[in-house]
Amino acid sequence: MPQQKITHLCLVKITMELDPRFAQSLVDIVAAELNKNVNITNNHGVIIASFSKERVSHIHEAAARMLTSGPIREFSVTTNDESRLKGVRQGFNVPIMFGDGCVGVIGVTGVPDTAAPYARLAAKFVEAALESNARQEKLVRALKEKEELQSILLNKIISVQEEERKKISRELHDETSQALTSIIVGLRVLSEHVQSEGEREKILEMRDLAVKTLEDVHHLAVQLRPALLDDLGLVAATQKYIENYSRQYNIPLELNVLNLSRERFRPEIEITLYRILQEALTNIAKHASATQVMVTLKKQRTKLILIIKDNGMGFNADILSGVGSDTCLGIHGMHERIALLSGEFYIDSAEGEGTVITVEIPLKRHKKAESGLGQAH
């Protein structure tokens, strides 16, 4: 391409805001393709991007006058215009059309007849770039809206699940447990009024079975929704769960609580950390063959941190990309819950070296957590 021409591009924003960084990227591309100087102005005719950096903030009067004088059209800059107008050079100028109107002007300096093809080519390129950028922004917005809708839906699902768990837990505790307690008392009284030793033994066996059933119902109610979590908070519920877990599975478990006492947090934070603790410890009991577990729950400035470490067999972290096991599904569920609260979730594991799960949840409320999960309390 001949070297004597100097391309002058000026794009003035009319129906859209032109980001200076985006404008500079267009300047660099067009200038490299045409090997010319390129400038872009805003809707006041002030240059906001230029291949010749010293021209930034200068006014291009010809473009500004055309855009405010009436019909949008191609126009030439003569040598006479160059001498009497500020910031212009002889050449040919082409409007850039985008959307419903004109968003700028491209000017190529030189003899107008020679400069015209370059100006029109540059205008088409910039129009294509703007169209592409607009389509990309539209896709990004659509994807963001989809992700937000998915988060809201998942939030609502978790909220409904927690409310249903809470309802069933209360029914088991208030109705089923009381009914079983009445049966146990009745069987004990009945055993005292029978004459046959054999009949008394059968009644006592039935009483023992009812006691065992009552214990199972109580355990199920706690698993569904511990009353301590609602009444006393995360620390008390964690301490009680770990005590029962260690006794049930006969696994030594150490709990470290730092910078916390009976402090309460938003319900969605407390139930999320409690569910993650449940899921992680259940996975350890089922799959890890661990002989020692350490749980740390601490507050660190503006976030809560939960760390669960075991000395079990560990696993290859690459399997987390699949969904072929209950363990992967459980970990995926943990990750989804944490993501709703804008938290962080890390797993460090290797075969034969145990596993460390770290969860960090910010205490500051986030939009994702306001759409339903906060109601599950």
Short mmCIF file of C-alpha atoms in Angstrom, two decimals, residues 85-221:
data_model
loop_
_atom_site.label_atom_id
_atom_site.label_comp_id
_atom_site.label_asym_id
_atom_site.label_seq_id
_atom_site.Cartn_x
_atom_site.Cartn_y
_atom_site.Cartn_z
CA LEU A 85 -10.50 24.55 10.78
CA LYS A 86 -8.84 23.15 13.86
CA GLY A 87 -7.43 19.61 13.92
CA VAL A 88 -8.35 18.62 10.33
CA ARG A 89 -6.41 17.53 7.30
CA GLN A 90 -7.23 17.34 3.62
CA GLY A 91 -8.97 14.09 2.80
CA PHE A 92 -12.22 12.14 2.50
CA ASN A 93 -14.60 11.31 5.38
CA VAL A 94 -17.20 8.53 5.72
CA PRO A 95 -19.86 8.18 8.46
CA ILE A 96 -19.90 4.96 10.46
CA MET A 97 -23.44 3.56 10.75
CA PHE A 98 -24.33 1.32 13.65
CA GLY A 99 -27.68 0.38 15.11
CA ASP A 100 -30.20 3.12 14.45
CA GLY A 101 -27.80 5.89 13.56
CA CYS A 102 -24.35 7.25 12.96
CA VAL A 103 -21.76 6.64 15.65
CA GLY A 104 -18.73 8.22 14.06
CA VAL A 105 -16.74 9.41 11.12
CA ILE A 106 -13.64 8.02 9.45
CA GLY A 107 -11.35 10.42 7.65
CA VAL A 108 -8.44 9.53 5.41
CA THR A 109 -6.08 12.37 4.63
CA GLY A 110 -4.78 13.01 1.12
CA VAL A 111 -6.34 13.75 -2.23
CA PRO A 112 -10.10 13.09 -1.68
CA ASP A 113 -10.59 10.87 -4.74
CA THR A 114 -7.63 8.71 -3.72
CA ALA A 115 -8.49 8.72 -0.04
CA ALA A 116 -12.17 7.75 -0.48
CA PRO A 117 -11.70 3.94 -0.94
CA TYR A 118 -9.51 3.76 2.15
CA ALA A 119 -12.03 5.70 4.23
CA ARG A 120 -14.92 3.50 3.10
CA LEU A 121 -12.92 0.32 3.75
CA ALA A 122 -11.97 1.52 7.24
CA ALA A 123 -15.59 2.46 7.95
CA LYS A 124 -16.78 -1.03 7.01
CA PHE A 125 -14.14 -2.58 9.23
CA VAL A 126 -15.09 -0.47 12.24
CA GLU A 127 -18.80 -1.16 11.67
CA ALA A 128 -18.07 -4.89 11.59
CA ALA A 129 -16.00 -4.59 14.76
CA LEU A 130 -18.80 -2.75 16.55
CA GLU A 131 -21.39 -5.29 15.40
CA SER A 132 -19.20 -8.16 16.58
CA ASN A 133 -18.61 -6.46 19.92
CA ALA A 134 -22.34 -5.83 20.36
CA ARG A 135 -23.19 -9.47 19.60
CA GLN A 136 -20.55 -10.64 22.06
CA GLU A 137 -21.90 -8.35 24.78
CA LYS A 138 -25.41 -9.63 24.09
CA LEU A 139 -24.24 -13.24 24.45
CA VAL A 140 -22.38 -12.40 27.65
CA ARG A 141 -25.50 -10.76 29.10
CA ALA A 142 -27.64 -13.72 28.10
CA LEU A 143 -25.16 -16.14 29.70
CA LYS A 144 -25.03 -14.05 32.87
CA GLU A 145 -28.84 -13.96 33.05
CA LYS A 146 -28.94 -17.73 32.58
CA GLU A 147 -26.41 -18.27 35.37
CA GLU A 148 -28.36 -15.94 37.66
CA LEU A 149 -31.60 -17.81 36.93
CA GLN A 150 -29.87 -21.12 37.64
CA SER A 151 -28.56 -19.75 40.93
CA ILE A 152 -32.01 -18.50 41.90
CA LEU A 153 -33.58 -21.86 41.01
CA LEU A 154 -30.94 -23.80 42.94
CA ASN A 155 -31.37 -21.39 45.84
CA LYS A 156 -35.10 -22.01 45.90
CA ILE A 157 -34.65 -25.79 45.66
CA ILE A 158 -32.24 -25.79 48.61
CA SER A 159 -34.57 -23.51 50.57
CA VAL A 160 -37.54 -25.81 49.98
CA GLN A 161 -35.46 -28.87 50.86
CA GLU A 162 -34.30 -27.31 54.12
CA GLU A 163 -37.82 -26.25 55.07
CA GLU A 164 -39.10 -29.76 54.34
CA ARG A 165 -36.26 -31.31 56.36
CA LYS A 166 -37.07 -28.97 59.22
CA LYS A 167 -40.76 -29.87 59.08
CA ILE A 168 -40.13 -33.62 58.98
CA SER A 169 -37.55 -33.36 61.77
CA ARG A 170 -40.01 -31.55 64.00
CA GLU A 171 -42.76 -34.06 63.25
CA LEU A 172 -40.42 -36.94 64.10
CA HIS A 173 -39.38 -35.24 67.32
CA ASP A 174 -42.76 -33.95 68.46
CA GLU A 175 -45.12 -36.69 67.24
CA THR A 176 -43.31 -39.92 66.38
CA SER A 177 -40.92 -39.70 69.33
CA GLN A 178 -43.74 -38.97 71.76
CA ALA A 179 -45.80 -41.86 70.40
CA LEU A 180 -42.87 -44.24 70.77
CA THR A 181 -42.21 -42.95 74.29
CA SER A 182 -45.83 -43.67 75.19
CA ILE A 183 -45.52 -47.20 73.78
CA ILE A 184 -42.32 -47.78 75.78
CA VAL A 185 -43.97 -46.64 79.01
CA GLY A 186 -47.07 -48.73 78.28
CA LEU A 187 -45.02 -51.86 77.60
CA ARG A 188 -43.10 -51.40 80.85
CA VAL A 189 -46.34 -51.04 82.80
CA LEU A 190 -47.82 -54.04 80.99
CA SER A 191 -44.79 -56.17 81.81
CA GLU A 192 -45.42 -55.57 85.50
CA HIS A 193 -48.98 -56.91 85.33
CA VAL A 194 -48.47 -60.21 83.53
CA GLN A 195 -48.03 -63.43 85.48
CA SER A 196 -46.09 -65.50 82.96
CA GLU A 197 -42.34 -64.99 82.90
CA GLY A 198 -42.26 -65.89 79.20
CA GLU A 199 -44.85 -63.25 78.38
CA ARG A 200 -42.97 -60.70 80.46
CA GLU A 201 -39.76 -61.40 78.50
CA LYS A 202 -41.57 -60.98 75.17
CA ILE A 203 -43.05 -57.68 76.31
CA LEU A 204 -39.64 -56.45 77.46
CA GLU A 205 -38.14 -57.49 74.10
CA MET A 206 -40.80 -55.42 72.38
CA ARG A 207 -39.98 -52.54 74.73
CA ASP A 208 -36.27 -52.81 73.87
CA LEU A 209 -37.15 -52.77 70.16
CA ALA A 210 -39.28 -49.64 70.71
CA VAL A 211 -36.38 -47.99 72.57
CA LYS A 212 -34.02 -48.80 69.71
CA THR A 213 -36.56 -47.43 67.22
CA LEU A 214 -36.87 -44.26 69.29
CA GLU A 215 -33.10 -43.81 69.19
CA ASP A 216 -33.08 -44.29 65.42
CA VAL A 217 -35.91 -41.78 64.99
CA HIS A 218 -34.06 -39.27 67.16
CA HIS A 219 -30.89 -39.78 65.11
CA LEU A 220 -32.84 -39.34 61.86
CA ALA A 221 -34.45 -36.15 63.15
#
